[in-house]
Amino acid sequence: MGGGGSGPGRLERSGDDGRGPACHRGRRGSHRGGGGDERSGRPAANIGARLRARRIAHRPIRQGAPRPLRRVRPLALQARLDQRHPADPGRPEFVRDGAIYLVVPVNNASYGFTAASDQHLQMSRMRAVETGRWVVDAAVSGVSAFIDTHGQVLTRTGLFQPGILRAQIRSSTATTGFVRWGDWLPILAIVLVVILFLIPRRRPQLPAAPGPLPASPRTLVVLPTFNERDTIERVIAGVLERPEHPDVLVVDDSSPDGTAELVRPIAGRDGRVRLLERPPRSGLASAYLVGFTTAIREGYDLAVEMDSDLSHDPSELSRLLDAARQHDLTVGSRYVAGGSVTNWSRARVALSRGANAYSRV
């Protein structure tokens, strides 16, 4: 836990309980938040009730000005009110200045009922590990928590939930590698990238160009699935109807909706269909890699990747396979005549178009 002979201290965190007290009690003394307000046991505004009523006034938020190390005898702590991001109190200079634990007063009122508060908690967990200091997230509004030096949350409140947290923390004067050399890591990373860029490298020997395809190439169509029960039967039927007689490999990530239960009897009736079941949410990219590896290992001439939600029309498969006779890589596009995109954000459309253009380079 801690080092340097410092003993355990005891802190209490009081959340919004209708009266709205927000205080940190040590042995003696108080600390200032970054906004310059003296924080003691005085009642604060009932922010939680206003949030629950969704009456949030969105005002410009600025980060509080940094304050010097505060000493609550006999303990030294760093406290700073940060209305946006709780990571700053974990900067290594605070620990180098002598802070033996970190208090993070956080005001997340303007974020409302979003994931921001939990994200801030994760950042505080990371800072606790990096600095080797206990972190107390003390939310004026948001999530309050006690976090040990291993990043474990000992106790916490829910989002905008009233409550009082009590825990015994252990101070520390130990120095971690992040505290000693953390400021140098970005510089070292840049230097390493430059060195790797300047080092001459041998180009890998390219494999021989593939030979011409046979008259009837063996084709494996890889269909990753996760909760595709409503469409998987139609997709498989559409692929099997193609005159090229492709085989089908369904890679299912333990779909909760029972997709595999529909595929299993189809595979039992038709030898061209196989089902590979994997742990939940193993990933789309790894599903394709498994399919491609299977195609190479079993000597298929062509491997095709398709979505299983009918966004890729199985009737277009014949055109794709015909184009594969003239090209090593053939990619379908949503941006040709007859294609379309629905319910996509602009960012996703831009990414898709960029990937489509990159494949033609």
mmCIF file of C-alpha atoms in Angstrom:
data_model
loop_
_atom_site.group_PDB
_atom_site.id
_atom_site.type_symbol
_atom_site.label_atom_id
_atom_site.label_comp_id
_atom_site.label_asym_id
_atom_site.label_seq_id
_atom_site.Cartn_x
_atom_site.Cartn_y
_atom_site.Cartn_z
ATOM 1 C CA MET A 1 0.000 0.000 0.000
ATOM 2 C CA GLY A 2 1.950 2.943 1.287
ATOM 3 C CA GLY A 3 5.508 3.599 2.221
ATOM 4 C CA GLY A 4 7.749 6.055 3.945
ATOM 5 C CA GLY A 5 6.327 5.456 7.404
ATOM 6 C CA SER A 6 3.158 7.500 6.962
ATOM 7 C CA GLY A 7 0.184 6.030 8.743
ATOM 8 C CA PRO A 8 -3.433 5.585 7.834
ATOM 9 C CA GLY A 9 -5.731 8.562 7.759
ATOM 10 C CA ARG A 10 -9.499 8.646 7.852
ATOM 11 C CA LEU A 11 -11.720 10.606 5.508
ATOM 12 C CA GLU A 12 -15.435 10.967 5.149
ATOM 13 C CA ARG A 13 -17.279 12.022 2.044
ATOM 14 C CA SER A 14 -20.822 13.331 2.412
ATOM 15 C CA GLY A 15 -22.933 13.311 -0.729
ATOM 16 C CA ASP A 16 -26.147 15.081 -1.647
ATOM 17 C CA ASP A 17 -28.774 13.913 0.842
ATOM 18 C CA GLY A 18 -31.350 16.626 0.327
ATOM 19 C CA ARG A 19 -29.453 19.117 2.473
ATOM 20 C CA GLY A 20 -26.524 19.026 0.119
ATOM 21 C CA PRO A 21 -23.544 19.025 2.521
ATOM 22 C CA ALA A 22 -20.234 18.460 0.824
ATOM 23 C CA CYS A 23 -17.220 18.255 3.087
ATOM 24 C CA HIS A 24 -13.968 16.420 3.686
ATOM 25 C CA ARG A 25 -13.048 15.869 7.303
ATOM 26 C CA GLY A 26 -9.480 15.197 8.340
ATOM 27 C CA ARG A 27 -7.859 15.851 11.667
ATOM 28 C CA ARG A 28 -7.635 19.587 11.347
ATOM 29 C CA GLY A 29 -7.796 22.245 8.670
ATOM 30 C CA SER A 30 -9.623 22.706 5.395
ATOM 31 C CA HIS A 31 -8.786 23.040 1.754
ATOM 32 C CA ARG A 32 -9.734 25.325 -1.054
ATOM 33 C CA GLY A 33 -11.238 24.151 -4.289
ATOM 34 C CA GLY A 34 -9.684 25.250 -7.516
ATOM 35 C CA GLY A 35 -12.350 27.884 -7.990
ATOM 36 C CA GLY A 36 -11.111 29.645 -4.855
ATOM 37 C CA ASP A 37 -14.041 28.748 -2.608
ATOM 38 C CA GLU A 38 -13.332 27.755 0.993
ATOM 39 C CA ARG A 39 -14.906 24.309 1.464
ATOM 40 C CA SER A 40 -16.020 23.386 4.939
ATOM 41 C CA GLY A 41 -19.222 21.945 6.372
ATOM 42 C CA ARG A 42 -21.589 24.608 5.017
ATOM 43 C CA PRO A 43 -24.608 23.337 3.078
ATOM 44 C CA ALA A 44 -24.289 23.445 -0.693
ATOM 45 C CA ALA A 45 -27.006 23.860 -3.322
ATOM 46 C CA ASN A 46 -29.265 20.873 -3.857
ATOM 47 C CA ILE A 47 -27.777 20.076 -7.251
ATOM 48 C CA GLY A 48 -28.920 16.462 -7.291
ATOM 49 C CA ALA A 49 -32.599 17.379 -7.015
ATOM 50 C CA ARG A 50 -32.274 19.841 -9.850
ATOM 51 C CA LEU A 51 -30.554 17.248 -12.006
ATOM 52 C CA ARG A 52 -33.267 14.716 -11.343
ATOM 53 C CA ALA A 53 -35.777 17.299 -12.523
ATOM 54 C CA ARG A 54 -33.603 17.888 -15.612
ATOM 55 C CA ARG A 55 -33.329 21.591 -14.868
ATOM 56 C CA ILE A 56 -29.702 22.043 -15.748
ATOM 57 C CA ALA A 57 -28.488 25.498 -16.717
ATOM 58 C CA HIS A 58 -25.745 24.985 -19.284
ATOM 59 C CA ARG A 59 -23.162 27.642 -18.649
ATOM 60 C CA PRO A 60 -19.616 27.879 -19.960
ATOM 61 C CA ILE A 61 -17.350 25.814 -17.721
ATOM 62 C CA ARG A 62 -13.739 26.636 -17.127
ATOM 63 C CA GLN A 63 -11.107 24.710 -15.279
ATOM 64 C CA GLY A 64 -10.269 25.948 -11.801
ATOM 65 C CA ALA A 65 -6.935 27.648 -11.247
ATOM 66 C CA PRO A 66 -4.296 25.380 -9.684
ATOM 67 C CA ARG A 67 -3.563 25.839 -5.997
ATOM 68 C CA PRO A 68 -0.463 24.927 -4.012
ATOM 69 C CA LEU A 69 -0.228 21.804 -1.901
ATOM 70 C CA ARG A 70 -2.512 21.904 1.115
ATOM 71 C CA ARG A 71 -1.462 20.467 4.452
ATOM 72 C CA VAL A 72 -4.096 19.112 6.829
ATOM 73 C CA ARG A 73 -1.906 18.303 9.772
ATOM 74 C CA PRO A 74 -0.271 15.894 9.925
ATOM 75 C CA LEU A 75 -1.221 14.952 6.343
ATOM 76 C CA ALA A 76 -0.354 16.637 3.053
ATOM 77 C CA LEU A 77 -2.891 16.432 0.267
ATOM 78 C CA GLN A 78 -3.471 17.903 -3.157
ATOM 79 C CA ALA A 79 -7.014 19.092 -3.790
ATOM 80 C CA ARG A 80 -8.320 20.882 -6.836
ATOM 81 C CA LEU A 81 -11.842 21.519 -8.020
ATOM 82 C CA ASP A 82 -12.117 20.398 -11.611
ATOM 83 C CA GLN A 83 -15.470 20.760 -13.337
ATOM 84 C CA ARG A 84 -14.472 18.788 -16.391
ATOM 85 C CA HIS A 85 -11.720 16.308 -15.820
ATOM 86 C CA PRO A 86 -10.448 14.684 -12.625
ATOM 87 C CA ALA A 87 -7.112 13.619 -14.012
ATOM 88 C CA ASP A 88 -5.210 16.837 -13.243
ATOM 89 C CA PRO A 89 -4.813 16.200 -9.493
ATOM 90 C CA GLY A 90 -2.891 13.069 -10.408
ATOM 91 C CA ARG A 91 -0.192 14.900 -12.306
ATOM 92 C CA PRO A 92 3.229 13.733 -11.109
ATOM 93 C CA GLU A 93 4.343 17.189 -9.961
ATOM 94 C CA PHE A 94 1.730 17.148 -7.207
ATOM 95 C CA VAL A 95 3.163 13.935 -5.803
ATOM 96 C CA ARG A 96 6.705 15.214 -6.245
ATOM 97 C CA ASP A 97 5.676 18.258 -4.186
ATOM 98 C CA GLY A 98 4.848 15.945 -1.301
ATOM 99 C CA ALA A 99 1.187 14.951 -1.641
ATOM 100 C CA ILE A 100 0.698 11.626 0.146
ATOM 101 C CA TYR A 101 -2.855 11.139 -1.108
ATOM 102 C CA LEU A 102 -5.050 12.940 -3.626
ATOM 103 C CA VAL A 103 -8.507 14.463 -3.207
ATOM 104 C CA VAL A 104 -10.452 15.176 -6.392
ATOM 105 C CA PRO A 105 -13.488 17.436 -5.882
ATOM 106 C CA VAL A 106 -15.507 17.014 -9.075
ATOM 107 C CA ASN A 107 -18.560 18.918 -10.291
ATOM 108 C CA ASN A 108 -20.284 16.991 -13.077
ATOM 109 C CA ALA A 109 -23.627 18.791 -12.947
ATOM 110 C CA SER A 110 -23.541 19.892 -16.577
ATOM 111 C CA TYR A 111 -22.878 16.359 -17.851
ATOM 112 C CA GLY A 112 -26.252 15.129 -16.608
ATOM 113 C CA PHE A 113 -27.060 11.432 -16.713
ATOM 114 C CA THR A 114 -24.322 10.428 -19.156
ATOM 115 C CA ALA A 115 -21.280 8.171 -18.976
ATOM 116 C CA ALA A 116 -18.988 11.132 -18.233
ATOM 117 C CA SER A 117 -18.959 10.586 -14.469
ATOM 118 C CA ASP A 118 -17.975 6.930 -14.814
ATOM 119 C CA GLN A 119 -15.284 7.920 -17.311
ATOM 120 C CA HIS A 120 -13.889 10.384 -14.775
ATOM 121 C CA LEU A 121 -13.863 7.621 -12.180
ATOM 122 C CA GLN A 122 -11.844 5.405 -14.530
ATOM 123 C CA MET A 123 -9.334 8.223 -15.025
ATOM 124 C CA SER A 124 -8.954 8.564 -11.264
ATOM 125 C CA ARG A 125 -8.339 4.816 -11.011
ATOM 126 C CA MET A 126 -5.586 5.131 -13.602
ATOM 127 C CA ARG A 127 -4.013 8.066 -11.737
ATOM 128 C CA ALA A 128 -4.049 6.106 -8.476
ATOM 129 C CA VAL A 129 -1.990 3.341 -10.096
ATOM 130 C CA GLU A 130 0.355 5.755 -11.865
ATOM 131 C CA THR A 131 1.126 7.843 -8.795
ATOM 132 C CA GLY A 132 0.939 5.146 -6.114
ATOM 133 C CA ARG A 133 -1.455 7.324 -4.120
ATOM 134 C CA TRP A 134 -4.926 6.763 -2.783
ATOM 135 C CA VAL A 135 -7.448 8.935 -4.627
ATOM 136 C CA VAL A 136 -10.647 10.269 -3.093
ATOM 137 C CA ASP A 137 -13.166 11.327 -5.743
ATOM 138 C CA ALA A 138 -15.400 13.772 -3.865
ATOM 139 C CA ALA A 139 -18.205 14.823 -6.161
ATOM 140 C CA VAL A 140 -20.219 17.937 -5.536
ATOM 141 C CA SER A 141 -22.404 16.249 -8.148
ATOM 142 C CA GLY A 142 -21.530 13.013 -9.885
ATOM 143 C CA VAL A 143 -19.821 9.935 -8.417
ATOM 144 C CA SER A 144 -17.837 9.894 -5.159
ATOM 145 C CA ALA A 145 -15.396 7.062 -4.477
ATOM 146 C CA PHE A 146 -12.383 5.821 -2.506
ATOM 147 C CA ILE A 147 -9.700 4.309 -4.770
ATOM 148 C CA ASP A 148 -6.616 2.437 -3.556
ATOM 149 C CA THR A 149 -3.157 2.367 -5.129
ATOM 150 C CA HIS A 150 -4.069 -0.698 -7.217
ATOM 151 C CA GLY A 151 -6.912 1.181 -8.874
ATOM 152 C CA GLN A 152 -9.577 -0.756 -6.983
ATOM 153 C CA VAL A 153 -12.731 1.129 -5.995
ATOM 154 C CA LEU A 154 -13.343 0.292 -2.333
ATOM 155 C CA THR A 155 -16.640 2.117 -2.051
ATOM 156 C CA ARG A 156 -18.574 4.545 -4.198
ATOM 157 C CA THR A 157 -21.890 6.285 -4.644
ATOM 158 C CA GLY A 158 -24.116 5.957 -7.666
ATOM 159 C CA LEU A 159 -24.594 8.771 -10.136
ATOM 160 C CA PHE A 160 -26.175 11.708 -8.276
ATOM 161 C CA GLN A 161 -27.212 9.413 -5.440
ATOM 162 C CA PRO A 162 -27.222 10.760 -1.860
ATOM 163 C CA GLY A 163 -24.987 8.976 0.592
ATOM 164 C CA ILE A 164 -22.098 9.187 3.031
ATOM 165 C CA LEU A 165 -18.919 7.246 2.318
ATOM 166 C CA ARG A 166 -16.416 6.338 5.023
ATOM 167 C CA ALA A 167 -13.160 4.521 4.451
ATOM 168 C CA GLN A 168 -9.709 4.304 5.988
ATOM 169 C CA ILE A 169 -6.982 5.248 3.554
ATOM 170 C CA ARG A 170 -3.233 4.737 3.744
ATOM 171 C CA SER A 171 -0.931 7.578 2.866
ATOM 172 C CA SER A 172 2.307 6.991 1.015
ATOM 173 C CA THR A 173 5.589 8.715 0.262
ATOM 174 C CA ALA A 174 6.755 6.063 -2.204
ATOM 175 C CA THR A 175 7.744 7.172 -5.701
ATOM 176 C CA THR A 176 6.558 5.318 -8.792
ATOM 177 C CA GLY A 177 8.233 5.217 -12.169
ATOM 178 C CA PHE A 178 5.480 7.416 -13.568
ATOM 179 C CA VAL A 179 6.177 10.083 -10.958
ATOM 180 C CA ARG A 180 9.931 9.965 -11.617
ATOM 181 C CA TRP A 181 9.956 9.756 -15.405
ATOM 182 C CA GLY A 182 6.372 10.318 -16.535
ATOM 183 C CA ASP A 183 7.124 13.725 -18.042
ATOM 184 C CA TRP A 184 9.744 12.141 -20.293
ATOM 185 C CA LEU A 185 7.509 9.439 -21.752
ATOM 186 C CA PRO A 186 5.986 11.583 -24.564
ATOM 187 C CA ILE A 187 9.447 12.840 -25.550
ATOM 188 C CA LEU A 188 10.912 9.334 -25.540
ATOM 189 C CA ALA A 189 7.987 8.084 -27.614
ATOM 190 C CA ILE A 190 8.582 10.772 -30.248
ATOM 191 C CA VAL A 191 12.322 10.029 -30.324
ATOM 192 C CA LEU A 192 11.624 6.305 -30.716
ATOM 193 C CA VAL A 193 9.244 6.921 -33.622
ATOM 194 C CA VAL A 194 11.825 9.123 -35.365
ATOM 195 C CA ILE A 195 14.572 6.509 -34.870
ATOM 196 C CA LEU A 196 12.388 3.715 -36.215
ATOM 197 C CA PHE A 197 11.483 5.882 -39.192
ATOM 198 C CA LEU A 198 15.143 6.615 -39.988
ATOM 199 C CA ILE A 199 16.447 3.059 -39.610
ATOM 200 C CA PRO A 200 16.683 1.485 -43.074
ATOM 201 C CA ARG A 201 14.622 -1.644 -43.350
ATOM 202 C CA ARG A 202 14.675 -4.455 -45.816
ATOM 203 C CA ARG A 203 11.529 -4.856 -47.798
ATOM 204 C CA PRO A 204 9.942 -8.233 -47.207
ATOM 205 C CA GLN A 205 10.084 -10.564 -50.152
ATOM 206 C CA LEU A 206 6.749 -10.478 -51.891
ATOM 207 C CA PRO A 207 5.029 -13.804 -52.496
ATOM 208 C CA ALA A 208 4.674 -15.031 -56.031
ATOM 209 C CA ALA A 209 1.649 -13.792 -57.928
ATOM 210 C CA PRO A 210 -1.277 -16.198 -57.696
ATOM 211 C CA GLY A 211 -2.001 -18.305 -60.739
ATOM 212 C CA PRO A 212 -5.213 -18.156 -62.744
ATOM 213 C CA LEU A 213 -8.361 -19.394 -61.080
ATOM 214 C CA PRO A 214 -9.767 -22.769 -62.101
ATOM 215 C CA ALA A 215 -12.948 -22.918 -64.131
ATOM 216 C CA SER A 216 -15.001 -23.590 -60.983
ATOM 217 C CA PRO A 217 -13.096 -22.062 -58.057
ATOM 218 C CA ARG A 218 -13.884 -23.295 -54.566
ATOM 219 C CA THR A 219 -15.337 -20.382 -52.621
ATOM 220 C CA LEU A 220 -15.920 -19.942 -48.887
ATOM 221 C CA VAL A 221 -18.311 -17.200 -47.746
ATOM 222 C CA VAL A 222 -17.635 -16.091 -44.150
ATOM 223 C CA LEU A 223 -20.690 -14.782 -42.256
ATOM 224 C CA PRO A 224 -19.946 -13.299 -38.794
ATOM 225 C CA THR A 225 -23.067 -13.135 -36.621
ATOM 226 C CA PHE A 226 -24.133 -11.542 -33.371
ATOM 227 C CA ASN A 227 -27.886 -11.301 -32.817
ATOM 228 C CA GLU A 228 -28.743 -11.879 -36.493
ATOM 229 C CA ARG A 229 -31.661 -14.257 -35.890
ATOM 230 C CA ASP A 230 -34.059 -12.211 -38.029
ATOM 231 C CA THR A 231 -31.910 -12.334 -41.177
ATOM 232 C CA ILE A 232 -29.425 -15.210 -41.041
ATOM 233 C CA GLU A 233 -31.683 -17.822 -42.691
ATOM 234 C CA ARG A 234 -32.377 -15.565 -45.680
ATOM 235 C CA VAL A 235 -28.699 -14.690 -46.037
ATOM 236 C CA ILE A 236 -27.628 -18.349 -46.020
ATOM 237 C CA ALA A 237 -30.375 -19.289 -48.490
ATOM 238 C CA GLY A 238 -29.374 -16.439 -50.803
ATOM 239 C CA VAL A 239 -25.720 -17.507 -50.785
ATOM 240 C CA LEU A 240 -26.525 -21.180 -51.394
ATOM 241 C CA GLU A 241 -28.679 -20.248 -54.400
ATOM 242 C CA ARG A 242 -25.719 -18.775 -56.267
ATOM 243 C CA PRO A 243 -24.729 -20.788 -59.344
ATOM 244 C CA GLU A 244 -21.070 -20.767 -58.223
ATOM 245 C CA HIS A 245 -21.991 -23.197 -55.388
ATOM 246 C CA PRO A 246 -20.060 -21.458 -52.585
ATOM 247 C CA ASP A 247 -19.665 -22.959 -49.118
ATOM 248 C CA VAL A 248 -20.767 -21.026 -46.022
ATOM 249 C CA LEU A 249 -18.991 -20.618 -42.674
ATOM 250 C CA VAL A 250 -21.102 -18.903 -39.998
ATOM 251 C CA VAL A 251 -18.942 -17.528 -37.153
ATOM 252 C CA ASP A 252 -21.306 -16.838 -34.248
ATOM 253 C CA ASP A 253 -20.231 -15.033 -31.066
ATOM 254 C CA SER A 254 -22.733 -16.803 -28.768
ATOM 255 C CA SER A 255 -25.618 -14.591 -29.882
ATOM 256 C CA PRO A 256 -28.104 -14.120 -27.020
ATOM 257 C CA ASP A 257 -31.013 -14.136 -29.499
ATOM 258 C CA GLY A 258 -30.286 -17.746 -30.501
ATOM 259 C CA THR A 259 -28.826 -17.174 -33.965
ATOM 260 C CA ALA A 260 -26.782 -20.371 -33.654
ATOM 261 C CA GLU A 261 -29.949 -22.354 -32.877
ATOM 262 C CA LEU A 262 -31.266 -21.480 -36.341
ATOM 263 C CA VAL A 263 -27.988 -22.190 -38.131
ATOM 264 C CA ARG A 264 -27.317 -25.545 -36.476
ATOM 265 C CA PRO A 265 -30.149 -27.490 -38.221
ATOM 266 C CA ILE A 266 -29.282 -25.885 -41.565
ATOM 267 C CA ALA A 267 -25.690 -27.085 -41.180
ATOM 268 C CA GLY A 268 -27.002 -30.537 -40.280
ATOM 269 C CA ARG A 269 -29.021 -30.748 -43.507
ATOM 270 C CA ASP A 270 -26.543 -29.164 -45.925
ATOM 271 C CA GLY A 271 -22.861 -30.092 -45.924
ATOM 272 C CA ARG A 272 -21.980 -26.763 -47.559
ATOM 273 C CA VAL A 273 -22.900 -24.901 -44.356
ATOM 274 C CA ARG A 274 -20.789 -24.938 -41.196
ATOM 275 C CA LEU A 275 -21.202 -23.238 -37.832
ATOM 276 C CA LEU A 276 -18.327 -22.059 -35.647
ATOM 277 C CA GLU A 277 -19.400 -20.911 -32.175
ATOM 278 C CA ARG A 278 -17.141 -18.620 -30.129
ATOM 279 C CA PRO A 279 -17.276 -16.743 -26.796
ATOM 280 C CA PRO A 280 -19.564 -13.681 -26.650
ATOM 281 C CA ARG A 281 -18.434 -10.562 -28.504
ATOM 282 C CA SER A 282 -15.130 -11.977 -29.728
ATOM 283 C CA GLY A 283 -15.081 -9.324 -32.429
ATOM 284 C CA LEU A 284 -15.874 -8.830 -36.105
ATOM 285 C CA ALA A 285 -12.262 -8.575 -37.268
ATOM 286 C CA SER A 286 -11.231 -11.805 -35.531
ATOM 287 C CA ALA A 287 -14.264 -13.564 -37.046
ATOM 288 C CA TYR A 288 -13.051 -12.680 -40.522
ATOM 289 C CA LEU A 289 -9.506 -13.767 -39.652
ATOM 290 C CA VAL A 290 -10.809 -17.141 -38.486
ATOM 291 C CA GLY A 291 -12.729 -17.489 -41.737
ATOM 292 C CA PHE A 292 -9.769 -16.537 -43.929
ATOM 293 C CA THR A 293 -7.483 -18.892 -42.022
ATOM 294 C CA THR A 294 -9.975 -21.703 -42.562
ATOM 295 C CA ALA A 295 -10.178 -20.933 -46.285
ATOM 296 C CA ILE A 296 -6.384 -20.985 -46.695
ATOM 297 C CA ARG A 297 -5.919 -24.106 -44.583
ATOM 298 C CA GLU A 298 -8.571 -26.040 -46.499
ATOM 299 C CA GLY A 299 -7.385 -24.987 -49.946
ATOM 300 C CA TYR A 300 -10.214 -22.723 -51.084
ATOM 301 C CA ASP A 301 -9.507 -20.595 -54.131
ATOM 302 C CA LEU A 302 -11.572 -17.605 -52.975
ATOM 303 C CA ALA A 303 -12.674 -16.255 -49.596
ATOM 304 C CA VAL A 304 -15.573 -13.817 -49.310
ATOM 305 C CA GLU A 305 -16.596 -11.734 -46.296
ATOM 306 C CA MET A 306 -20.213 -10.634 -45.984
ATOM 307 C CA ASP A 307 -22.417 -9.065 -43.328
ATOM 308 C CA SER A 308 -25.313 -11.165 -42.084
ATOM 309 C CA ASP A 309 -27.936 -8.418 -41.729
ATOM 310 C CA LEU A 310 -28.826 -8.218 -45.455
ATOM 311 C CA SER A 311 -26.973 -4.918 -45.823
ATOM 312 C CA HIS A 312 -24.881 -6.948 -48.292
ATOM 313 C CA ASP A 313 -27.242 -8.411 -50.892
ATOM 314 C CA PRO A 314 -26.465 -12.117 -51.543
ATOM 315 C CA SER A 315 -27.724 -11.698 -55.109
ATOM 316 C CA GLU A 316 -24.686 -9.483 -55.831
ATOM 317 C CA LEU A 317 -22.293 -12.299 -54.918
ATOM 318 C CA SER A 318 -22.096 -13.598 -58.501
ATOM 319 C CA ARG A 319 -20.912 -10.215 -59.794
ATOM 320 C CA LEU A 320 -18.304 -10.082 -57.040
ATOM 321 C CA LEU A 321 -16.977 -13.548 -57.880
ATOM 322 C CA ASP A 322 -16.904 -12.755 -61.587
ATOM 323 C CA ALA A 323 -14.774 -9.661 -60.931
ATOM 324 C CA ALA A 324 -12.399 -11.794 -58.837
ATOM 325 C CA ARG A 325 -11.270 -13.520 -62.047
ATOM 326 C CA GLN A 326 -9.603 -10.277 -63.167
ATOM 327 C CA HIS A 327 -8.421 -8.928 -59.799
ATOM 328 C CA ASP A 328 -6.632 -10.261 -56.714
ATOM 329 C CA LEU A 329 -8.957 -8.232 -54.459
ATOM 330 C CA THR A 330 -12.552 -7.341 -55.245
ATOM 331 C CA VAL A 331 -14.508 -5.029 -52.946
ATOM 332 C CA GLY A 332 -18.213 -4.269 -53.057
ATOM 333 C CA SER A 333 -19.254 -0.656 -52.605
ATOM 334 C CA ARG A 334 -22.294 1.109 -51.217
ATOM 335 C CA TYR A 335 -21.460 4.137 -53.351
ATOM 336 C CA VAL A 336 -22.149 2.768 -56.837
ATOM 337 C CA ALA A 337 -25.398 2.817 -58.781
ATOM 338 C CA GLY A 338 -27.965 0.817 -56.849
ATOM 339 C CA GLY A 339 -26.108 1.080 -53.531
ATOM 340 C CA SER A 340 -27.262 3.102 -50.550
ATOM 341 C CA VAL A 341 -26.455 4.029 -46.963
ATOM 342 C CA THR A 342 -29.105 4.539 -44.276
ATOM 343 C CA ASN A 343 -28.915 5.565 -40.616
ATOM 344 C CA TRP A 344 -25.173 6.256 -40.732
ATOM 345 C CA SER A 345 -23.538 9.277 -39.158
ATOM 346 C CA ARG A 346 -21.415 11.559 -41.308
ATOM 347 C CA ALA A 347 -18.291 10.334 -39.542
ATOM 348 C CA ARG A 348 -19.096 6.707 -40.349
ATOM 349 C CA VAL A 349 -19.858 7.534 -43.978
ATOM 350 C CA ALA A 350 -16.553 9.416 -44.245
ATOM 351 C CA LEU A 351 -14.668 6.472 -42.718
ATOM 352 C CA SER A 352 -16.402 4.022 -45.053
ATOM 353 C CA ARG A 353 -15.666 6.109 -48.127
ATOM 354 C CA GLY A 354 -12.051 6.482 -47.066
ATOM 355 C CA ALA A 355 -11.626 2.728 -46.613
ATOM 356 C CA ASN A 356 -13.277 2.110 -49.970
ATOM 357 C CA ALA A 357 -10.927 4.563 -51.658
ATOM 358 C CA TYR A 358 -7.888 3.097 -49.856
ATOM 359 C CA SER A 359 -8.720 -0.383 -51.160
ATOM 360 C CA ARG A 360 -8.343 0.925 -54.716
ATOM 361 C CA VAL A 361 -4.869 2.376 -54.162
#
